[in-house]
Coordinates of C-alpha atoms in Angstrom, one line a residue:
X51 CA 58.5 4.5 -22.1
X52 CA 55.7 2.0 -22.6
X53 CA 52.4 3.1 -19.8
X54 CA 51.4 0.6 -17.8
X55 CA 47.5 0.3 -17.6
X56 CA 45.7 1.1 -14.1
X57 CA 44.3 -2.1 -12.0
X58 CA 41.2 0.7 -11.9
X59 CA 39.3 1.0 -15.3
X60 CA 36.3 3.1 -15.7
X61 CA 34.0 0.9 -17.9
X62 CA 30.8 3.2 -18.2
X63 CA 30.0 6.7 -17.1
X64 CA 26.4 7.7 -17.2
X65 CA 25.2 11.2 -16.4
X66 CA 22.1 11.0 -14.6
X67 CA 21.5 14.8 -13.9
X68 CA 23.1 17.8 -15.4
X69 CA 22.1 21.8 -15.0
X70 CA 24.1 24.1 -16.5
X71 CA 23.8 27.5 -16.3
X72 CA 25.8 30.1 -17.3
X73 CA 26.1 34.5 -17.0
X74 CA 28.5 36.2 -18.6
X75 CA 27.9 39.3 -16.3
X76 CA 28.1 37.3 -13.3
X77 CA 30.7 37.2 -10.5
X78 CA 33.5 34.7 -11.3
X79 CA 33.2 32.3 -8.1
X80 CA 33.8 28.2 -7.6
X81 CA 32.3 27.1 -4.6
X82 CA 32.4 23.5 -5.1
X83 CA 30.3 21.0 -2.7
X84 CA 31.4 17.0 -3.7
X85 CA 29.3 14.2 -1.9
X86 CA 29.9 10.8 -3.3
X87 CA 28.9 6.8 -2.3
X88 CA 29.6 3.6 -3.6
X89 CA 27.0 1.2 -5.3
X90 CA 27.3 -2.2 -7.1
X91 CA 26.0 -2.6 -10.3
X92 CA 24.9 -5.4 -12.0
X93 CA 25.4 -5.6 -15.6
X94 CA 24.7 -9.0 -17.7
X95 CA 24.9 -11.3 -14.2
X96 CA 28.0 -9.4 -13.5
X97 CA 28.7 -7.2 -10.5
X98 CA 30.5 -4.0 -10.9
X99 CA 32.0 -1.5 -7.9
X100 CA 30.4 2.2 -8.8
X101 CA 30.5 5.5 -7.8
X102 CA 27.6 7.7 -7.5
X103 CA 29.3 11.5 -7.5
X104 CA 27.7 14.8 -7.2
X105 CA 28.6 17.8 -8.0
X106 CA 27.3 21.7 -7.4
X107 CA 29.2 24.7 -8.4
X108 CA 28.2 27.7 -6.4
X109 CA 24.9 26.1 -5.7
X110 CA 23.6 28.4 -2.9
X111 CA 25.2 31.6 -5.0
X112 CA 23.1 34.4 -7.1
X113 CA 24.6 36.4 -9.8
X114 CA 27.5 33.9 -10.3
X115 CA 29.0 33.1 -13.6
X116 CA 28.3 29.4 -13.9
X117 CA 26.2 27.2 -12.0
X118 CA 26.6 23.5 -12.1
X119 CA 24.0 20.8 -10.5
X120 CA 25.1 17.2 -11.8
X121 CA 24.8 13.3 -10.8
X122 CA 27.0 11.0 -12.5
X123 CA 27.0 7.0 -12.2
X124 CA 30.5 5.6 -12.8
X125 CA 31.4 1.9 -13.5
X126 CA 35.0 0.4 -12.8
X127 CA 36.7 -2.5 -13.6
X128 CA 39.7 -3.9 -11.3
X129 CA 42.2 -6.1 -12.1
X130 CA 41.8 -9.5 -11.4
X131 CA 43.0 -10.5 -7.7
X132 CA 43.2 -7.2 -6.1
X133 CA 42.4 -7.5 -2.6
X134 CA 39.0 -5.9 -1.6
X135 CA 41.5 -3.2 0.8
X136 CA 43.1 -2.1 -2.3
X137 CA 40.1 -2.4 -4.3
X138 CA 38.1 0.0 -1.9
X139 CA 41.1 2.5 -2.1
X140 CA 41.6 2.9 -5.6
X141 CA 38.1 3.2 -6.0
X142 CA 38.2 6.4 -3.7
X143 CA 41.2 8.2 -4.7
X144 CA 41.2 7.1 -7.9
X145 CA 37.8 6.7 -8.9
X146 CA 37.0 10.3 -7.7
X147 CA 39.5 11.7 -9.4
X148 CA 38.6 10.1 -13.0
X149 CA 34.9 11.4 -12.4
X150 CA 36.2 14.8 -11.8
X151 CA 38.4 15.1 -14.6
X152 CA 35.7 14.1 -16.9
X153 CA 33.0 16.5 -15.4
X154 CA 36.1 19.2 -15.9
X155 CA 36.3 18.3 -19.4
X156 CA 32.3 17.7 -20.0
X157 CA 31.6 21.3 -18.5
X158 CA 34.2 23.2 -20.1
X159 CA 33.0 22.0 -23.5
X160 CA 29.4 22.6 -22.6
X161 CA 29.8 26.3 -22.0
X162 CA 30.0 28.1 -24.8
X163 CA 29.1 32.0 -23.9
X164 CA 32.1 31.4 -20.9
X165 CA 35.4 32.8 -21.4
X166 CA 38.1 29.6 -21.0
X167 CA 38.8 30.8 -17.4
X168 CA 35.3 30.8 -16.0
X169 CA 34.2 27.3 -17.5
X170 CA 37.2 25.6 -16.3
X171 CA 36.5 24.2 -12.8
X172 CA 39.6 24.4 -10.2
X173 CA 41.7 21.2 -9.8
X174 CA 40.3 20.5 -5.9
X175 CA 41.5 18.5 -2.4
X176 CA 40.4 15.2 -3.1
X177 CA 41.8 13.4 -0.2
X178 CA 39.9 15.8 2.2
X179 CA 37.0 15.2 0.9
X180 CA 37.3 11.2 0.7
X181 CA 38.9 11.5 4.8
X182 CA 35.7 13.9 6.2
X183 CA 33.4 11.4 3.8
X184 CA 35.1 8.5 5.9
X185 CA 35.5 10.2 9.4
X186 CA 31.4 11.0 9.1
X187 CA 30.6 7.5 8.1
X188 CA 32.6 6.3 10.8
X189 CA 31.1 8.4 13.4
X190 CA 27.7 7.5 12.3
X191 CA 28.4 3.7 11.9

């Protein structure tokens, strides 16, 4: 069967910040803390929706296997005539989820001294995330 491409393509990904560290004789733990907000970016008199994502693995933990600390800019592409409502969604739930996958990826390769099971990050609760995001921007707002 023939895919179909996404209305939501990531056109850039730039990695702004990334710490790595790893242990081999430390305690296998993945405390992951997400935060997240949207930017426009210009590029060539064109504006792009973006993602600014963060991500810390066991951040506030000592004597822990891996340690991540990592900014990543992403750049997407929607199809033309989306409506900005479905635009701003697939951005979220999407978008998020693309970023994540390719920090999995990026982090597994980078750790060499890990065994396969502690480099590889936990799939996570997206959607949980993405609502307390929204519920604290609301309540702020």
């Amino acid at each position: 069967m023939k895919a179909k491409l996404s209305p939501l393509q990531l056109k850039d990904i730039q990695i702004i910040r990334l710490n790595l560290d790893e242990n081999i004789k430390g305690e296998k733990k993945f405390n992951i803390d997400i935060d997240f907000e949207p930017v426009k970016v210009n590029i060539d008199e064109k504006e792009y929706e973006g993602l600014i994502f963060y991500l810390k693995v066991n951040n506030r933990n000592r004597k822990v296997r891996l340690k991540v600390d990592t900014e990543v800019l992403a750049i997407f592409e929607f199809e033309e005539g989306l409506p900005p409502e479905k635009k701003a969604q697939l951005l979220l739930y999407n978008g998020l989820s693309i970023i994540y996958g390719f920090l999995r990826g990026l982090i597994f390769q980078k750790c060499s001294y890990l065994r396969p099971e502690d480099r590889l990050l936990p799939s996570i609760n997206l959607l949980d995330i993405i609502d307390k995001k929204l519920k604290d921007k609301n309540n702020n707002s």
